[in-house]
Coordinates of C-alpha atoms and ligand atoms in Angstrom, one line a residue:
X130 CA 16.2 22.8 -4.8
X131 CA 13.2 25.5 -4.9
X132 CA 13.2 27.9 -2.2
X133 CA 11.4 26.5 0.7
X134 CA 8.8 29.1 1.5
X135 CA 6.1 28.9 -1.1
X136 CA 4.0 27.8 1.8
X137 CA 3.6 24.8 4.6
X138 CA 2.4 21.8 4.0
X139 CA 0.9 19.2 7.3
X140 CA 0.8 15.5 6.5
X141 CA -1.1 13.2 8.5
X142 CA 0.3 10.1 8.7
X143 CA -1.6 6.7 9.4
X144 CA 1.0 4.6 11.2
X145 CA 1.6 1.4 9.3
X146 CA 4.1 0.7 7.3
X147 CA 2.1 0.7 3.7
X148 CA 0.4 4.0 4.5
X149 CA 3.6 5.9 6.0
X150 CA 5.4 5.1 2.7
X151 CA 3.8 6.9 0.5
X152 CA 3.1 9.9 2.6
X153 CA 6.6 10.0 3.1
X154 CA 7.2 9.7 -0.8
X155 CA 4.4 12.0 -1.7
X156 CA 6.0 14.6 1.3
X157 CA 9.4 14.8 -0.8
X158 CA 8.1 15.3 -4.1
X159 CA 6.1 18.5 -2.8
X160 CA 9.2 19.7 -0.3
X161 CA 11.2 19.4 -4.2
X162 CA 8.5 21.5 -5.6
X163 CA 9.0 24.1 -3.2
X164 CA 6.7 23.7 -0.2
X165 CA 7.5 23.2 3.2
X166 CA 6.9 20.0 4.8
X167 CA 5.8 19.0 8.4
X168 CA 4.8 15.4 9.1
X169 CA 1.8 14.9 11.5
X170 CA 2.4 11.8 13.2
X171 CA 1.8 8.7 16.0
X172 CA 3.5 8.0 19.2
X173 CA 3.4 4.3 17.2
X174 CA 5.9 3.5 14.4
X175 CA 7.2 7.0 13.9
X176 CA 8.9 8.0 11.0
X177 CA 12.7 9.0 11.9
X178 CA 13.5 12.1 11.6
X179 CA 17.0 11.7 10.9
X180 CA 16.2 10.1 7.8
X181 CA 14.0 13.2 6.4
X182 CA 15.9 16.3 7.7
X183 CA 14.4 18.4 5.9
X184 CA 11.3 17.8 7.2
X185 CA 9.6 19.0 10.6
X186 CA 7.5 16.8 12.6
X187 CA 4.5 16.9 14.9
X188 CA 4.2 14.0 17.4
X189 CA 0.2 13.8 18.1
X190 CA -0.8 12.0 21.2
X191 CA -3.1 9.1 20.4
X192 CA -3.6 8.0 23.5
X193 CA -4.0 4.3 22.6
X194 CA -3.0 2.0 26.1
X195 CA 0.0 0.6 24.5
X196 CA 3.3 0.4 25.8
X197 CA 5.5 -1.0 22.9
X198 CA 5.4 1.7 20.1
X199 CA 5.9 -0.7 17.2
X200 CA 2.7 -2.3 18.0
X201 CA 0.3 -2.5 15.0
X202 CA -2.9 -0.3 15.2
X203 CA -5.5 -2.4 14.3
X204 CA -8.8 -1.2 12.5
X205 CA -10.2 -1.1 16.0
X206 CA -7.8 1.3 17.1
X207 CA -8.5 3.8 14.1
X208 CA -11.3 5.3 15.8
X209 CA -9.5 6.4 19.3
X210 CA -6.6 7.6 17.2
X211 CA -8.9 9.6 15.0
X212 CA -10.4 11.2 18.1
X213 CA -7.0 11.2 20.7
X214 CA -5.3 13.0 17.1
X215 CA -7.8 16.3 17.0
X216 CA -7.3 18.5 19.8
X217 CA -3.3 18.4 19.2
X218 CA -3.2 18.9 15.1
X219 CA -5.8 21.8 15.7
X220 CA -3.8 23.5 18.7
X221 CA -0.8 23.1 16.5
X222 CA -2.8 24.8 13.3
X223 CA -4.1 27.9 15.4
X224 CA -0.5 28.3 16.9
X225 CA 0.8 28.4 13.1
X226 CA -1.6 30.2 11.7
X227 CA -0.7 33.3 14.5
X228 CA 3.4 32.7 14.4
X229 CA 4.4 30.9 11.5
X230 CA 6.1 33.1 8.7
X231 CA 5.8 29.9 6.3
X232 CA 1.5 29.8 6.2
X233 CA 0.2 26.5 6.2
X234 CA -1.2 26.3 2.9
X235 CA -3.3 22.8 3.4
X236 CA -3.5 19.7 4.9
X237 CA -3.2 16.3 3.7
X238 CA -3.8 13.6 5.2
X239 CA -4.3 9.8 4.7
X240 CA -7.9 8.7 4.2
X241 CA -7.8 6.7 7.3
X242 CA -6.7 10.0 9.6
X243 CA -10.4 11.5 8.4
X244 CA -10.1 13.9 11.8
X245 CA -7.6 15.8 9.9
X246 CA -10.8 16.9 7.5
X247 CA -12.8 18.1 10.4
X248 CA -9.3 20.3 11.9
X249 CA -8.8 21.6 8.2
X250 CA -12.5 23.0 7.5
X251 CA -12.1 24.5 11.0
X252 CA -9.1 26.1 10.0
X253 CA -10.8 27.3 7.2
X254 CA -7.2 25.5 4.8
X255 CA -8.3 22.8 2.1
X256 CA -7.9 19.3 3.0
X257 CA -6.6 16.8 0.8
X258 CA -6.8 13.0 1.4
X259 CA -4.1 11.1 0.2
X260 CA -5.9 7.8 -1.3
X261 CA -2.5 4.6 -0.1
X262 CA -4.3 2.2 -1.6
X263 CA -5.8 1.8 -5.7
X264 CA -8.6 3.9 -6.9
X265 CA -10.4 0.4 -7.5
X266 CA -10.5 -0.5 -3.9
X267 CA -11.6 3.3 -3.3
X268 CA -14.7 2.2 -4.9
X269 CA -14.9 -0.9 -3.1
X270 CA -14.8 0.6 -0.1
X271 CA -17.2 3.0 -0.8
X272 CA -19.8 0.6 -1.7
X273 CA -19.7 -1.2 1.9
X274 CA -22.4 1.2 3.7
X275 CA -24.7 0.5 0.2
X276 CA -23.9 -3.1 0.2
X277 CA -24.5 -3.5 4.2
X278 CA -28.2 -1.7 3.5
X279 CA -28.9 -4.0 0.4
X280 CA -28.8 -6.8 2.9
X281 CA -25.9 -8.0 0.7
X282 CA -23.0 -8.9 3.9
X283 CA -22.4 -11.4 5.0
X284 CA -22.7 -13.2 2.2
X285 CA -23.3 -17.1 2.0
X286 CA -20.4 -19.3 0.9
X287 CA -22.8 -20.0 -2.4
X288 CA -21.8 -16.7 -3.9
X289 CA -18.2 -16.2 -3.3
X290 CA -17.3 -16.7 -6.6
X291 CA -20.8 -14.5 -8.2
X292 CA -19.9 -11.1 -9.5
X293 CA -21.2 -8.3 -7.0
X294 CA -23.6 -6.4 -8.4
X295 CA -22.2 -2.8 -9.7
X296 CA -18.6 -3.4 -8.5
X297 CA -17.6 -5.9 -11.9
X298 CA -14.9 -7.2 -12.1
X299 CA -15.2 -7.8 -8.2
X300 CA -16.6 -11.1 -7.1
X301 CA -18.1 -11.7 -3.7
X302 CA -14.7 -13.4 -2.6
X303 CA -12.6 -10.0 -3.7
X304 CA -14.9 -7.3 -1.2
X305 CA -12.5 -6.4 1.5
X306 CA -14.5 -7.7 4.0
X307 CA -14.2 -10.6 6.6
X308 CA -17.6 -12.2 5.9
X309 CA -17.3 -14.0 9.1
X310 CA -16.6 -10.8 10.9
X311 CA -19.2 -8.3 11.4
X312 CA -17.9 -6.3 13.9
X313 CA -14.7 -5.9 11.9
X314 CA -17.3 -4.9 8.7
X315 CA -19.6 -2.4 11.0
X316 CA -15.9 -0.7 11.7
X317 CA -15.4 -1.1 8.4
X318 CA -18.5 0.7 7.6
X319 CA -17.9 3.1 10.2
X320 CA -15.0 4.1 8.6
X321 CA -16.6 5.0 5.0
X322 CA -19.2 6.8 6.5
X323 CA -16.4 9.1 7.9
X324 CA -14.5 9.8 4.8
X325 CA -16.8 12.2 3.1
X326 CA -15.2 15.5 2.4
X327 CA -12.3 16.6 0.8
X328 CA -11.0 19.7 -1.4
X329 CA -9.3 17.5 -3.7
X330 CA -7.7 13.6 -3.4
X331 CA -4.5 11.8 -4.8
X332 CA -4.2 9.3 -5.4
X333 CA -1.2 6.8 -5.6
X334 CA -1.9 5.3 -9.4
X335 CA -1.6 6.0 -12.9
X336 CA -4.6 7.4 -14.8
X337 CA -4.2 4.8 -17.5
X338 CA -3.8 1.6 -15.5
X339 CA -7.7 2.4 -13.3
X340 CA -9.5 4.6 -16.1
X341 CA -13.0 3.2 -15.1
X342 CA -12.4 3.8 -11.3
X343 CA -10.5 6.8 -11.6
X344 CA -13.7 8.5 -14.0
X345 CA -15.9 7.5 -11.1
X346 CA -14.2 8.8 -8.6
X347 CA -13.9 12.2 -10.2
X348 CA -17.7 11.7 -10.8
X349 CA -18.9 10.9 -7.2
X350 CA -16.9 13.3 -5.3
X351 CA -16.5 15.9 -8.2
X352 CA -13.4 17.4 -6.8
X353 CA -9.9 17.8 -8.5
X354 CA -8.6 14.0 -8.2
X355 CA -4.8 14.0 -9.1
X356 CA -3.7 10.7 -10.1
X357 CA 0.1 11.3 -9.2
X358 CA 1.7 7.6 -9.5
X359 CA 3.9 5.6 -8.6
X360 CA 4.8 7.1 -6.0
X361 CA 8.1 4.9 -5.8
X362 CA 9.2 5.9 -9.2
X363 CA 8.3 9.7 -8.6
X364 CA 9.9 10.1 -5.5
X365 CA 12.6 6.6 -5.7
X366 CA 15.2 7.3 -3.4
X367 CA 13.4 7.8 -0.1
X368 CA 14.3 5.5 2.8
X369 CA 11.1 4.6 4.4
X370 CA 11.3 1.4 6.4
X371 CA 10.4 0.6 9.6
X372 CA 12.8 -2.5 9.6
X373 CA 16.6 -2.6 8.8
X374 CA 16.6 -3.6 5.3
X375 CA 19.1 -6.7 4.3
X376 CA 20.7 -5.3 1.3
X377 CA 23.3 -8.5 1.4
X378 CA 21.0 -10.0 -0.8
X379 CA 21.8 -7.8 -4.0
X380 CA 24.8 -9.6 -3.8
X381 CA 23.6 -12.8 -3.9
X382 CA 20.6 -11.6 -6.8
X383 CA 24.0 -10.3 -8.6
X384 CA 25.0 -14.0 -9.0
X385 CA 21.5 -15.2 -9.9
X386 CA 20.8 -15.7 -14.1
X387 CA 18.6 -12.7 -15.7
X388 CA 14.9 -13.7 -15.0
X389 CA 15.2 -16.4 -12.9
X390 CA 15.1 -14.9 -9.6
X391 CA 10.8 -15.7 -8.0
X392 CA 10.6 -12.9 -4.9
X393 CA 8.3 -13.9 -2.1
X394 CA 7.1 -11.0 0.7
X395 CA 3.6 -10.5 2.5
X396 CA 4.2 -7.3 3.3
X397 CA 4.2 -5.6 6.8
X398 CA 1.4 -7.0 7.9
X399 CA 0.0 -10.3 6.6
X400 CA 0.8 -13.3 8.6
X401 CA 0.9 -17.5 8.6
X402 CA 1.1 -20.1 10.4
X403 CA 3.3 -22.9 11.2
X404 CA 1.9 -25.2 8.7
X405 CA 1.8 -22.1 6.3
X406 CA 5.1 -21.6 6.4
X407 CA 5.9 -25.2 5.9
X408 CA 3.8 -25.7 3.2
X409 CA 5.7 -22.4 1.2
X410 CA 9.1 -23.6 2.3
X411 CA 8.3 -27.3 0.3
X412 CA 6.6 -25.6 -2.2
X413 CA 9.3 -23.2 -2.9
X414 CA 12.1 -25.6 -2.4
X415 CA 10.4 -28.2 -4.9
X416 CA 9.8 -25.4 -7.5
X417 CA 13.3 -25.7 -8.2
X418 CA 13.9 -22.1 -8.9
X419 CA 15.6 -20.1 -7.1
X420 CA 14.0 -17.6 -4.6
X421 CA 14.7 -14.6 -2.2
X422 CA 12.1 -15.2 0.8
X423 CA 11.4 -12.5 2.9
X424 CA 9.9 -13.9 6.1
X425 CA 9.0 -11.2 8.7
X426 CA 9.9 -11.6 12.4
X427 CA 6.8 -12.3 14.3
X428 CA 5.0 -12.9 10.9
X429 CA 4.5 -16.7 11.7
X430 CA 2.0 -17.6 14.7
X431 CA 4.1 -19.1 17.7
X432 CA 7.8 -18.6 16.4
X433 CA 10.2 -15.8 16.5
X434 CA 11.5 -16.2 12.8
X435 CA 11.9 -19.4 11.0
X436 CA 12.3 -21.8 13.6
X437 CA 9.4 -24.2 12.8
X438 CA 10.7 -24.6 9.6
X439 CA 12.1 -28.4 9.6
X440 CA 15.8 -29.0 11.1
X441 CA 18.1 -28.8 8.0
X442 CA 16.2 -26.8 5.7
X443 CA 19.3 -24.9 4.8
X444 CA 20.6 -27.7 3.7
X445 CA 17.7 -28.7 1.3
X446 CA 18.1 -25.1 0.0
X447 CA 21.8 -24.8 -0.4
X448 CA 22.4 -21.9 -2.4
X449 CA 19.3 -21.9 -4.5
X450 CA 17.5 -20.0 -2.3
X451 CA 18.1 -16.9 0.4
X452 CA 15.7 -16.3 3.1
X453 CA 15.8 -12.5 4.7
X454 CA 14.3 -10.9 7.9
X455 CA 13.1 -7.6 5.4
X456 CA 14.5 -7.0 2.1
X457 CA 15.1 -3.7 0.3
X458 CA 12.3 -4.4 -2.0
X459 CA 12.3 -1.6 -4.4
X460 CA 15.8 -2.6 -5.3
X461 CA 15.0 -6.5 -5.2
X462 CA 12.2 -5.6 -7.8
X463 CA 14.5 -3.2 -9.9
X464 CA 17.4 -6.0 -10.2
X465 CA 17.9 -7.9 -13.2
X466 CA 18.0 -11.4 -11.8
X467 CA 14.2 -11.4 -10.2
X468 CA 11.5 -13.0 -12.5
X469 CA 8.6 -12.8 -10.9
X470 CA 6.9 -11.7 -7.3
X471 CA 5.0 -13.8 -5.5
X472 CA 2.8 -11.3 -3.0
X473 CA 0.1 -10.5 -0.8
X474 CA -0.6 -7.8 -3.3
X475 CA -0.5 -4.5 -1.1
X476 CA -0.9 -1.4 -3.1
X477 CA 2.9 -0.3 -2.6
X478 CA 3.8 -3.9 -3.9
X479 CA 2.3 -4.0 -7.0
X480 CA 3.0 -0.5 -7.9
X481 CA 6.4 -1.5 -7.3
X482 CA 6.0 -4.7 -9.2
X483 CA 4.1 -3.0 -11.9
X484 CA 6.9 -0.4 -12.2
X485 CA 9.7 -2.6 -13.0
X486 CA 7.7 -4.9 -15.4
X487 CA 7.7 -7.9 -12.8
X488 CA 4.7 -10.7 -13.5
X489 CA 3.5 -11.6 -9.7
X490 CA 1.7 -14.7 -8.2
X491 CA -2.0 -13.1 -5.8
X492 CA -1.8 -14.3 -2.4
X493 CA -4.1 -11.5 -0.8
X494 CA -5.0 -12.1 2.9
X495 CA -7.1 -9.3 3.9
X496 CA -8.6 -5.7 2.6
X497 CA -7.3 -4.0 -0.3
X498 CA -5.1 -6.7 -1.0
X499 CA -7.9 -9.4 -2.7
X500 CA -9.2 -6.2 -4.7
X501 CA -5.9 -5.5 -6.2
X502 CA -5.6 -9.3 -6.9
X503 CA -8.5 -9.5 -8.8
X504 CA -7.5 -6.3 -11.2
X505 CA -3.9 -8.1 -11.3
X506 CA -5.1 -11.2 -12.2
X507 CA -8.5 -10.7 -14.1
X508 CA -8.0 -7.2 -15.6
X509 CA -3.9 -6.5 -15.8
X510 CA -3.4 -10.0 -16.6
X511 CA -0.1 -10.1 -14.9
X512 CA -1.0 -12.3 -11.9
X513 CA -1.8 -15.9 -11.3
X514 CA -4.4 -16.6 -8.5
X515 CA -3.4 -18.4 -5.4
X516 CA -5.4 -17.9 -2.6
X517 CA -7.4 -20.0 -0.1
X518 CA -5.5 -22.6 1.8
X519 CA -2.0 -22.6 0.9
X520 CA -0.4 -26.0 -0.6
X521 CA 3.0 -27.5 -1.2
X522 CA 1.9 -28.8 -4.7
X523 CA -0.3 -25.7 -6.1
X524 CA 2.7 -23.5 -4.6
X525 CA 5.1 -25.5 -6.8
X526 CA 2.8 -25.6 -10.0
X527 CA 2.1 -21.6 -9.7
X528 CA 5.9 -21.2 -9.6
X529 CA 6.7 -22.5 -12.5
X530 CA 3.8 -21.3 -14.5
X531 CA 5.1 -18.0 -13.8
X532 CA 8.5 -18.3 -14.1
X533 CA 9.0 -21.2 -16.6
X534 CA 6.3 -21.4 -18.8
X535 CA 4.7 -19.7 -21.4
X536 CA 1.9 -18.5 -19.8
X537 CA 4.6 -16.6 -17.1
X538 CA 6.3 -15.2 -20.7
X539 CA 3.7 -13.8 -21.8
X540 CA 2.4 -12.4 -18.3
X541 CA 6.1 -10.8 -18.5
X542 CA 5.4 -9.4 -21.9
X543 CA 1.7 -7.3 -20.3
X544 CA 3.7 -6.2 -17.5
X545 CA 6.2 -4.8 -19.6
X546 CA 4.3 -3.1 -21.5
X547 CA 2.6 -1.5 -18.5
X548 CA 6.0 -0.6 -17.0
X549 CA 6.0 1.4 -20.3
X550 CA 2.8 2.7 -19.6
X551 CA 3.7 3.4 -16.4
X552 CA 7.2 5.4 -17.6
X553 CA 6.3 7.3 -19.8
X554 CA 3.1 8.6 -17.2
X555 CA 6.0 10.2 -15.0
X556 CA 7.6 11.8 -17.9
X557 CA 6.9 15.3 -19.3
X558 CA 3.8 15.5 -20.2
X559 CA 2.7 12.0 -18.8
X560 CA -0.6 11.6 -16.9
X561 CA 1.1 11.5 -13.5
X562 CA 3.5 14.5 -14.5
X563 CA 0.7 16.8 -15.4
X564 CA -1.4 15.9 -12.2
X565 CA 1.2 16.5 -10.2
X566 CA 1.9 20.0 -11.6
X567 CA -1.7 20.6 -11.6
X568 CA -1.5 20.0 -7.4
X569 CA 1.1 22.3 -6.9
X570 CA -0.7 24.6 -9.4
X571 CA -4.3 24.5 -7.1
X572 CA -2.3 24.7 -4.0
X573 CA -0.7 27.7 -4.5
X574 CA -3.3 29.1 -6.5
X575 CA -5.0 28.6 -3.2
X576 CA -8.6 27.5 -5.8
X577 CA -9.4 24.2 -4.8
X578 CA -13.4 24.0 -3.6
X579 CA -14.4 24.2 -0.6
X580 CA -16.8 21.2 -0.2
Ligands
UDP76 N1 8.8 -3.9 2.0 C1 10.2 -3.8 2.1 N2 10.8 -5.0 2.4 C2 10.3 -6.1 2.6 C3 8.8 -6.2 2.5 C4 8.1 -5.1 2.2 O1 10.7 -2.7 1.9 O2 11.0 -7.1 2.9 C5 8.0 -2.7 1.7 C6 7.5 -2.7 0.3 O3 8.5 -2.2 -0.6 C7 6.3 -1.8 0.4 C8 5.8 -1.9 1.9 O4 6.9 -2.5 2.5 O5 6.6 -0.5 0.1 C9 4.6 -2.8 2.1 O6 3.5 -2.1 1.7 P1 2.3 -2.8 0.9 O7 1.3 -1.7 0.6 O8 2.8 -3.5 -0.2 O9 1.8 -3.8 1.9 P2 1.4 -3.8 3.5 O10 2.6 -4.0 4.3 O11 0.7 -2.5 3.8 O12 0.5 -5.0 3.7

């Protein structure tokens, strides 16, 4: 380990679970190249300390009227957290900047935590926004304010499936809005508007995998962009969850056949409901495959865990199948026996996915998630589409086309050849292995622009 004084780093943390793992990852890979790290975070869904002791932390007082700190912000929250979050980060800055012996060389902070900016240029330190999610659905969400002024959302039903005009491959279907939720789209919009300046942005891809989006990026904000991933591959061993992570089921993947294994997760946040739930558990037990099924606590509307599912569903399942609360999912992906991942496709997912070479079936719900379906299922070519209304028969039928048939081969073929693509971009000399030099290069260099 590099000695630990080349200067301090403050990350801002947003405070769910897909945005604190990669600050997390993206904090250890700088505190191994030689910086000092301290993690700006939320009274909500902290980050444990003891699991990073070699980081220091900042709690910021966000001032949201909850009482149970595991409750999920929602995007209505972001605002008062964005404003509770400034007076704190700045008082800690000016104490720093007169006591610390370890200067704080620059912020960076998650796109979502934009006060962070405003602190930064008042502190006169460059601010760098960490990018969670694809630089494709950077774009996306860029275009919202344009696309609200071109009287183009809401959109009528008629054109859900019509390509939106500038944004190709994206269809109307894939924006990351809630058509039938304005106020949830004027936040939306709210939020773009307020992520405008930056000295420079990462961004948790690989150059090669979003060329078109990552050249327009560098074009619109014309700022170093450092495309530095995945994140889970560059900085792997990292224990980031909020949730106690089941690893009893690597035993029971060590007894599955090589391949055969079809992974099901939402994520942290995506939900269902009763019937949902029903509908996967038939579809999944009539796939006849076997399956590792991650169903969240509190994921499914009305129920604790998996009690709506019918009386005796064990028993249908026998040993075929394994259902867990939270899974350690890096290691589910990595293992031999999985074949395929059926997910909501959050960003951290299908990096994951993508990194070990593992062909996945597009659920999205919400956001980011249908944007990065539609590049995994359109443009990778390593996805099969199942959205809309979930049912036991199309469930079934997607199953096997992924993980029995030819069409799931040769998705399994493209996504290993991206998992090549995506190794060798983390080796010397790799995309993701230069950027990431180059940032520590403009940090300490102290020459990133000052927008
Ligand atoms: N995850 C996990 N175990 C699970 C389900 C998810 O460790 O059983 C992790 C997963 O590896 C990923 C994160 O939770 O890093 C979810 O982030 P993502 O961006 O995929 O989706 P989100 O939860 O933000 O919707």
């Amino acid at each position: 380990m590099k000695n630990q004084r080349l200067g301090r780093l403050v990350l801002a943390i947003f405070p769910l679970q897909g945005h604190t793992t990669p600050m997390l990852q993206l904090g250890n890979v700088l505190h191994f190249k030689g910086f000092a790290i301290t993690i700006a975070h939320t009274r909500f869904n902290p980050p444990n300390p003891s699991k990073h002791p070699h980081f220091n932390f900042l709690l910021l007082s966000d001032n949201l009227p909850y009482s149970d700190t595991s409750t999920t912000p929602t995007i209505y929250d972001i605002e008062g957290i964005n404003r509770s979050c400034h007076a704190p980060l700045q008082e800690f800055l000016e104490l720093q900047s007169q006591t610390a012996d370890v200067p704080v060389v620059g912020i960076i902070f998650d796109s979502i935590m934009y006060f962070a900016a405003t602190v930064a240029h008042h502190i006169k330190i460059p601010r760098l926004v960490l990018m969670t999610s694809s630089a494709g659905f950077e774009q996306t969400f860029r275009a919202i304010p344009r696309l609200l002024e071109e009287g183009s959302l809401p959109f009528q039903d008629s054109m859900l499936h019509e390509l939106v005009p500038d944004l190709s491959p994206l269809r109307f279907k894939d924006l990351p809005v809630s058509n039938n939720n304005m106020n949830e789209t004027l936040k939306l919009n709210d939020i773009a508007s307020n992520m405008k300046t930056f000295s420079a942005i990462i961004l948790n891809t690989i150059d090669c995998l979003e060329q078109s989006s990552m050249l327009q990026i560098r074009q619109h904000y014309n700022v170093p962009v450092f495309g530095i991933g995945p994140l889970c591959k560059v900085a792997p061993t990292l224990f980031t969850s909020f949730l106690e992570e089941e690893t009893s089921c690597i035993g029971w993947l060590n007894n599955q056949r090589a391949k055969s294994v079809i992974y099901v997760s939402k994520g942290s946040l995506a939900t269902s409901d009763e019937n949902e739930l029903t509908e996967i558990f038939w579809g999944l037990a009539n796939s006849d495959q076997p399956f590792l099924w991650v169903v969240r606590p509190g994921s499914v509307s009305g129920s604790e865990w998996t009690e709506v599912l019918p009386k005796g569903f064990k028993e249908v399942i026998g040993e075929r199948g394994l259902v867990v609360k939270w899974a350690p999912q890096k290691e589910v992906l990595a293992h031999s026996a999985v074949g395929g991942f059926w997910s909501h496709c959050g960003w951290n997912s299908t990096m994951e996915s993508l990194s070990e070479g593992v062909p996945m079936i597009s659920s999205p719900q919400f956001f980011d998630q249908k944007v990065t379906a539609r590049y995994l299922t359109y443009v990778w070519k390593v996805g099969i589409e199942l959205d809309g209304v979930l049912e036991r028969g199309d469930i079934e039928r997607s199953i096997r086309r992924l993980m029995t048939g030819m069409e799931g081969d040769e998705m399994r073929h493209r996504a290993n050849e991206l998992k090549q693509l995506i190794d060798d971009s983390i080796l010397e000399g790799g995309s993701s292995y230069n950027s990431l030099n180059d940032l520590t290069e403009c940090l300490l260099a102290k020459n990133l622009p000052e927008p």
